[in-house]
PDB file of C-alpha atoms in Angstrom:
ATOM      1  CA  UNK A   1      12.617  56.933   2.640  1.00 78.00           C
ATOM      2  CA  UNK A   2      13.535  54.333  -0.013  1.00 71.00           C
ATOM      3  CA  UNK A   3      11.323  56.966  -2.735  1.00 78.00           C
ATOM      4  CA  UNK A   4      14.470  59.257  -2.171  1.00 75.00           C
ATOM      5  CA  UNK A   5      17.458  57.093  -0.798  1.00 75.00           C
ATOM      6  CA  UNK A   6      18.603  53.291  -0.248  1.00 74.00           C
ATOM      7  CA  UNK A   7      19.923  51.663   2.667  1.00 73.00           C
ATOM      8  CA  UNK A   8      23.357  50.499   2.770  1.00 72.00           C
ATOM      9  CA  UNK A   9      22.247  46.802   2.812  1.00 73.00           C
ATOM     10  CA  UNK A  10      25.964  46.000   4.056  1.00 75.00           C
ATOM     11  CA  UNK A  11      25.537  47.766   7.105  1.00 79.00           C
ATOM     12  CA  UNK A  12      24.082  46.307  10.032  1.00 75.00           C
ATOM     13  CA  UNK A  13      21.882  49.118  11.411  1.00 73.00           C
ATOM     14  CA  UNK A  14      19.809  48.623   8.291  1.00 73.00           C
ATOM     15  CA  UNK A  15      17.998  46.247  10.685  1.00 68.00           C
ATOM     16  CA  UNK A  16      16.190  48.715  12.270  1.00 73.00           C
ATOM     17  CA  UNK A  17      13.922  51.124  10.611  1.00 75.00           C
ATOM     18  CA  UNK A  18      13.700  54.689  10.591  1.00 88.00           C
ATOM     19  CA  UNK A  19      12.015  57.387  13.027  1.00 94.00           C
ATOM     20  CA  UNK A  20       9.821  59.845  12.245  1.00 96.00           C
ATOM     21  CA  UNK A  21       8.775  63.685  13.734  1.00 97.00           C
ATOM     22  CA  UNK A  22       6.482  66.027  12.551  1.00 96.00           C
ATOM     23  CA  UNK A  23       7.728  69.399  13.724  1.00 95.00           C
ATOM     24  CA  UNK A  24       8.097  73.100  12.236  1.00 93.00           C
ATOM     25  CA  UNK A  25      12.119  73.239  11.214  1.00 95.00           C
ATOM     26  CA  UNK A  26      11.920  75.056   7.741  1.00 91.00           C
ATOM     27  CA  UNK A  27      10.477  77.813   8.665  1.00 81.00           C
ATOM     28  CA  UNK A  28       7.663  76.923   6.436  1.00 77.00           C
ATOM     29  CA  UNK A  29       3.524  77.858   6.806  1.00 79.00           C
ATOM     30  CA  UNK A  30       2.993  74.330   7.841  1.00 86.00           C
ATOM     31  CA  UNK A  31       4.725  71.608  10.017  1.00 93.00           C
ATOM     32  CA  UNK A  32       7.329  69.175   8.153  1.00 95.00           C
ATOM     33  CA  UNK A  33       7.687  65.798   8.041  1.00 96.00           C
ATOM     34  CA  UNK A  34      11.298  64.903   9.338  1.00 97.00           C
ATOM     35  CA  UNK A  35      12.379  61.210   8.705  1.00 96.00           C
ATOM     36  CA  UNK A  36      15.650  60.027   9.361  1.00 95.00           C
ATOM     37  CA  UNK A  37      17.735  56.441   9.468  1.00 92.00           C
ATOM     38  CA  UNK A  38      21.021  55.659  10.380  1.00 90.00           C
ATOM     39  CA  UNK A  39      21.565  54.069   6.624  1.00 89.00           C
ATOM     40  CA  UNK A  40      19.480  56.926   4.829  1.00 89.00           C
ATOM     41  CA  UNK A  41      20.668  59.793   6.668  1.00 92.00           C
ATOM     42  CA  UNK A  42      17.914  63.022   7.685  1.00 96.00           C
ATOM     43  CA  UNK A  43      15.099  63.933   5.183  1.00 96.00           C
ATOM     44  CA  UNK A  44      12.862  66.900   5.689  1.00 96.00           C
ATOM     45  CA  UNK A  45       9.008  66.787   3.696  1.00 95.00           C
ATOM     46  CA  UNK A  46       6.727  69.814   3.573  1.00 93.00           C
ATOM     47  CA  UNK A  47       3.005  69.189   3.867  1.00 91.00           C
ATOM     48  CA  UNK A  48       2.760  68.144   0.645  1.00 92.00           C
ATOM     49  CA  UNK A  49       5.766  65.221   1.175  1.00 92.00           C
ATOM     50  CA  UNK A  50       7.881  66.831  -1.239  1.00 94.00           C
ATOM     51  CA  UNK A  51      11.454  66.936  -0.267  1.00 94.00           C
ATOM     52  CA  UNK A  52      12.695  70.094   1.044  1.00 94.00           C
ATOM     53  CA  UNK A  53      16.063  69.237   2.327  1.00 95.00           C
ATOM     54  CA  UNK A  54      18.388  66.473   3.661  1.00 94.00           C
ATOM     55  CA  UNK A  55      21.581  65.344   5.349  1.00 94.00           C
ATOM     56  CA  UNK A  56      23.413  61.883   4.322  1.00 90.00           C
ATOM     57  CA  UNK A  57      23.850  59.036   6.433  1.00 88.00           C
ATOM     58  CA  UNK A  58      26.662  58.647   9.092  1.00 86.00           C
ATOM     59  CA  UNK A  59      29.382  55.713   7.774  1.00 86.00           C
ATOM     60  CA  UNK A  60      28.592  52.782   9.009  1.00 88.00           C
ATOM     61  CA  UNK A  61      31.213  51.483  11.721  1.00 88.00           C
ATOM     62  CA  UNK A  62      29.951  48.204  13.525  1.00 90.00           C
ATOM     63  CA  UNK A  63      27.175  46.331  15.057  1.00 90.00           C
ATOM     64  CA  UNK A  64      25.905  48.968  17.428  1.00 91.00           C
ATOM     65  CA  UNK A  65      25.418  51.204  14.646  1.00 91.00           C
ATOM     66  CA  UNK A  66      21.885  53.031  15.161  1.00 91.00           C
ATOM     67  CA  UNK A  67      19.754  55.959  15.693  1.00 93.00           C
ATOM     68  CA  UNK A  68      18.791  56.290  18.952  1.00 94.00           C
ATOM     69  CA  UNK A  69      16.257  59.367  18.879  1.00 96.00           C
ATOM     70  CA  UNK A  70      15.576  62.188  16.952  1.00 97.00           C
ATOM     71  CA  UNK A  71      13.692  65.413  18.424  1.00 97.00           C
ATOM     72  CA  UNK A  72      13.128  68.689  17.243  1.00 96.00           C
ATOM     73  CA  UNK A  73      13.051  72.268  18.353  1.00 93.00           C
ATOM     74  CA  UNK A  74      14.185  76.099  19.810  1.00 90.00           C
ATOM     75  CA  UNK A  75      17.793  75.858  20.587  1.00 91.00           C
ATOM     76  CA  UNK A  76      17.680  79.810  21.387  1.00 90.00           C
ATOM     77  CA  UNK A  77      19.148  80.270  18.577  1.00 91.00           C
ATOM     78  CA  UNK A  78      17.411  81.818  14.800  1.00 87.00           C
ATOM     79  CA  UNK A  79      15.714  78.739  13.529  1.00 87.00           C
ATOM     80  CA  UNK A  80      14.726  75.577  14.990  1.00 93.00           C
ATOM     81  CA  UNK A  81      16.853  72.394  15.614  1.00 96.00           C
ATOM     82  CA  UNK A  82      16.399  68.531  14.805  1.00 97.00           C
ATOM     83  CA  UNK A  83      18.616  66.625  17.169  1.00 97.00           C
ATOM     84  CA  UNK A  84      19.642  63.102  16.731  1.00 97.00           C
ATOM     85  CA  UNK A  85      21.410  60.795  19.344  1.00 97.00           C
ATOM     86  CA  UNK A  86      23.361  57.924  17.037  1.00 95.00           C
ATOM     87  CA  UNK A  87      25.385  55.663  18.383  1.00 95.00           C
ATOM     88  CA  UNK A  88      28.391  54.156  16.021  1.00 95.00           C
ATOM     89  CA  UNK A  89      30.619  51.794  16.963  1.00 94.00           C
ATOM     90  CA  UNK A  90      30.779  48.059  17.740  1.00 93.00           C
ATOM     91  CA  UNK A  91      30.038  45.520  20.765  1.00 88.00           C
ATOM     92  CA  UNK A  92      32.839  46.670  22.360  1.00 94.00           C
ATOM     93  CA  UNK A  93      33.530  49.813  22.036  1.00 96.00           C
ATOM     94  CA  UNK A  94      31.129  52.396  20.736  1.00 97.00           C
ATOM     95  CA  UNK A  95      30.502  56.155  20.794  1.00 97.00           C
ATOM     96  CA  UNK A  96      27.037  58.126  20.861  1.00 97.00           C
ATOM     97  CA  UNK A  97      26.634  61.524  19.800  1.00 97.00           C
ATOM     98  CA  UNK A  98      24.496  64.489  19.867  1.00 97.00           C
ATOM     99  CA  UNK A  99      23.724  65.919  16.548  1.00 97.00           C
ATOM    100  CA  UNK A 100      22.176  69.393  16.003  1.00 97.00           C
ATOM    101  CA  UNK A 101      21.051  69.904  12.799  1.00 97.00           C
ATOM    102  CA  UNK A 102      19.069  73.239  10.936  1.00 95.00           C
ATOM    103  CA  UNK A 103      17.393  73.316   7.722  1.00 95.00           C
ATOM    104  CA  UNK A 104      19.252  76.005   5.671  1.00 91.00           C
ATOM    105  CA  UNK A 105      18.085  75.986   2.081  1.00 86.00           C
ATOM    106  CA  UNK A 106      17.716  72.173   0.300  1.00 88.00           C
ATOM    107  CA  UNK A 107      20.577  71.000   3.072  1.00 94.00           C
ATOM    108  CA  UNK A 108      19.980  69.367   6.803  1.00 96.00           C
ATOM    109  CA  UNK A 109      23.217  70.971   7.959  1.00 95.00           C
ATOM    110  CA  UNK A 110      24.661  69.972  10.899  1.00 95.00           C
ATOM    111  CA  UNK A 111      25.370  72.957  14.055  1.00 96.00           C
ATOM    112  CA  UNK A 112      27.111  70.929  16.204  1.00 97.00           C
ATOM    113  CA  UNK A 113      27.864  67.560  16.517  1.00 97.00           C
ATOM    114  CA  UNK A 114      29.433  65.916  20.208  1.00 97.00           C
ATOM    115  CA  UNK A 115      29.955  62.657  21.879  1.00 98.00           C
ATOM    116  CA  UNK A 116      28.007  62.132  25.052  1.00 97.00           C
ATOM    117  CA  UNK A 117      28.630  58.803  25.865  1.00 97.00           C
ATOM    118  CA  UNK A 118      31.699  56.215  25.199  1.00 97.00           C
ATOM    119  CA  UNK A 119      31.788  52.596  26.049  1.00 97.00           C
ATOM    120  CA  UNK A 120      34.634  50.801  26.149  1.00 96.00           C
ATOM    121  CA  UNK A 121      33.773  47.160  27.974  1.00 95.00           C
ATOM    122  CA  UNK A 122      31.945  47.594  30.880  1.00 94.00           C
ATOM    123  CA  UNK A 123      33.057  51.183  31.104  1.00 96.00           C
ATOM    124  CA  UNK A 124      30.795  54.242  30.176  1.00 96.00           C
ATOM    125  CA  UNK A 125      31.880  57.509  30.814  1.00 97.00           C
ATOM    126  CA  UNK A 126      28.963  60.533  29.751  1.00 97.00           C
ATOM    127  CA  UNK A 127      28.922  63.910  28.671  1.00 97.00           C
ATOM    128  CA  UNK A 128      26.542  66.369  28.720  1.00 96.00           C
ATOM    129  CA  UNK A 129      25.075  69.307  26.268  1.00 97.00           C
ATOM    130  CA  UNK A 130      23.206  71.966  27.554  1.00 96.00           C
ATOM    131  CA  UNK A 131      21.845  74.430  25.618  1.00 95.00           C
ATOM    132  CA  UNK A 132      21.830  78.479  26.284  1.00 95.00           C
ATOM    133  CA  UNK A 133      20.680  81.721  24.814  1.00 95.00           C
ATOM    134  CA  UNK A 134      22.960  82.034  22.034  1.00 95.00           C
ATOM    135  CA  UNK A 135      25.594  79.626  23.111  1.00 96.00           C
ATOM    136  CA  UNK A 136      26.102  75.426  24.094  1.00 96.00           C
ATOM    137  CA  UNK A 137      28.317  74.554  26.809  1.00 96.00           C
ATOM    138  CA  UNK A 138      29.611  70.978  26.191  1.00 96.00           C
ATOM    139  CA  UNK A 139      31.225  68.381  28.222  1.00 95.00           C
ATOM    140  CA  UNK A 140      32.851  65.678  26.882  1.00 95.00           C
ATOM    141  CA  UNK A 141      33.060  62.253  28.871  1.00 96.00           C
ATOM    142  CA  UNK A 142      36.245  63.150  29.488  1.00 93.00           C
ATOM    143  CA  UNK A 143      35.407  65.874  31.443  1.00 92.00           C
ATOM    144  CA  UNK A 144      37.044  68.583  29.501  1.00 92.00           C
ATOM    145  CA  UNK A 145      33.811  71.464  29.221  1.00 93.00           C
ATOM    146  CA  UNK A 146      33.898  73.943  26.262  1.00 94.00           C
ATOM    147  CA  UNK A 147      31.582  76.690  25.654  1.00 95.00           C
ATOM    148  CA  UNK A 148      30.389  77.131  21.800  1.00 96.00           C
ATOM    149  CA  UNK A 149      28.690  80.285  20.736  1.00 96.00           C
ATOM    150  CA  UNK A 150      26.102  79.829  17.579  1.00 96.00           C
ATOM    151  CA  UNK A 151      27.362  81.901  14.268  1.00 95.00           C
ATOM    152  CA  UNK A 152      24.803  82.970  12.626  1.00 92.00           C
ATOM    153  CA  UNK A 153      27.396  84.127   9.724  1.00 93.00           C
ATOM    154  CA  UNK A 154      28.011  80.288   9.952  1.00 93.00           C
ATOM    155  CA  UNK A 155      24.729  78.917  10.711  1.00 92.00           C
ATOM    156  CA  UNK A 156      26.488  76.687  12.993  1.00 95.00           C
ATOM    157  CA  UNK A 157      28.226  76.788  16.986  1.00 97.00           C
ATOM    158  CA  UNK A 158      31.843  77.695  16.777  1.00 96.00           C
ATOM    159  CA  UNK A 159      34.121  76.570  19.501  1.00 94.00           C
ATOM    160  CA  UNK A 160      34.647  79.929  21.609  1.00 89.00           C
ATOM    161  CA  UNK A 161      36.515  78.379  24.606  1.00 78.00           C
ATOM    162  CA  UNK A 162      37.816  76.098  27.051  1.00 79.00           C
ATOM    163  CA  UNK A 163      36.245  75.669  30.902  1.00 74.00           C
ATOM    164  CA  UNK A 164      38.354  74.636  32.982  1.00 67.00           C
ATOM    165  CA  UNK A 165      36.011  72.689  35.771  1.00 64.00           C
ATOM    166  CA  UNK A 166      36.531  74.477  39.377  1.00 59.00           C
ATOM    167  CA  UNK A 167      38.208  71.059  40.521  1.00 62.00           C
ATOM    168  CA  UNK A 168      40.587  70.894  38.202  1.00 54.00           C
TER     169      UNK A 168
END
């Protein structure tokens, strides 16, 4: 990734390397190459390894600063995603989030971005994403659920509304 963009040497998730996917998201003839690091941010190569698009890094907040996984695929909606889980934050307290990005001309542009898991301590509370036809319905560890509807107008979910959980 260094051919295209340097790690933040200063942050500590520049420690670990980068992960790697090989998966149609451009809508190209041929499978990319999707790399992405926590320090470099998201690059997408065609078949030839030039680079078609790419997202910057997340800011770097504290030691447990990484990318956890990346995966890529049909979110029901027009194109395909790439999803990241990165965690940001420190020993003791950190965040990780769900990141749903789509290829939309030279830019990885992020669709939705949530936290599904907080630590505080000991303490971890989790969310959850789960993805419909059309639509997301997220719950934050909180609790609080909210159902986002993709935009194509947008090319990314919009926030339609609140769920109120039947316990609540």
């Amino acid at each position: 990734m260094a051919k295209w963009r340097d790690p933040d040497p200063s942050c500590s998730a520049s420690a670990y390397g980068g992960l790697e996917i090989t998966a149609d998201v451009a809508g190209a003839p041929s499978d990319e190459k999707v790399l992405a690091s926590f320090t470099q941010g998201v690059l997408v190569l065609d078949a030839q390894g030039e680079l078609l698009a790419s997202a910057t890094a997340p800011a770097c907040q504290g030691s447990a600063d990484e990318l956890e996984a990346i995966a890529a695929g049909d979110a029901h909606i027009d194109r395909p995603v790439i999803a990241l889980a990165v965690t940001v934050g420190g020993h003791r307290e950190a965040s990780t989030w769900l990141v749903l990005y789509r290829v939309v001309g030279g830019v990885v542009a992020p669709a939705f971005a949530g936290v599904v898991e907080e630590r505080v301590g000991d303490q971890r509370r989790i969310g959850e994403v789960t993805l419909l036809p059309g639509a997301l319905l997220y719950r934050a560890p909180s609790g609080t659920q909210r159902l986002w509807v993709y935009s194509a107008e947008r090319q990314r979910y919009v926030e339609l509304a609140l769920v109120v959980p039947p316990d609540a």
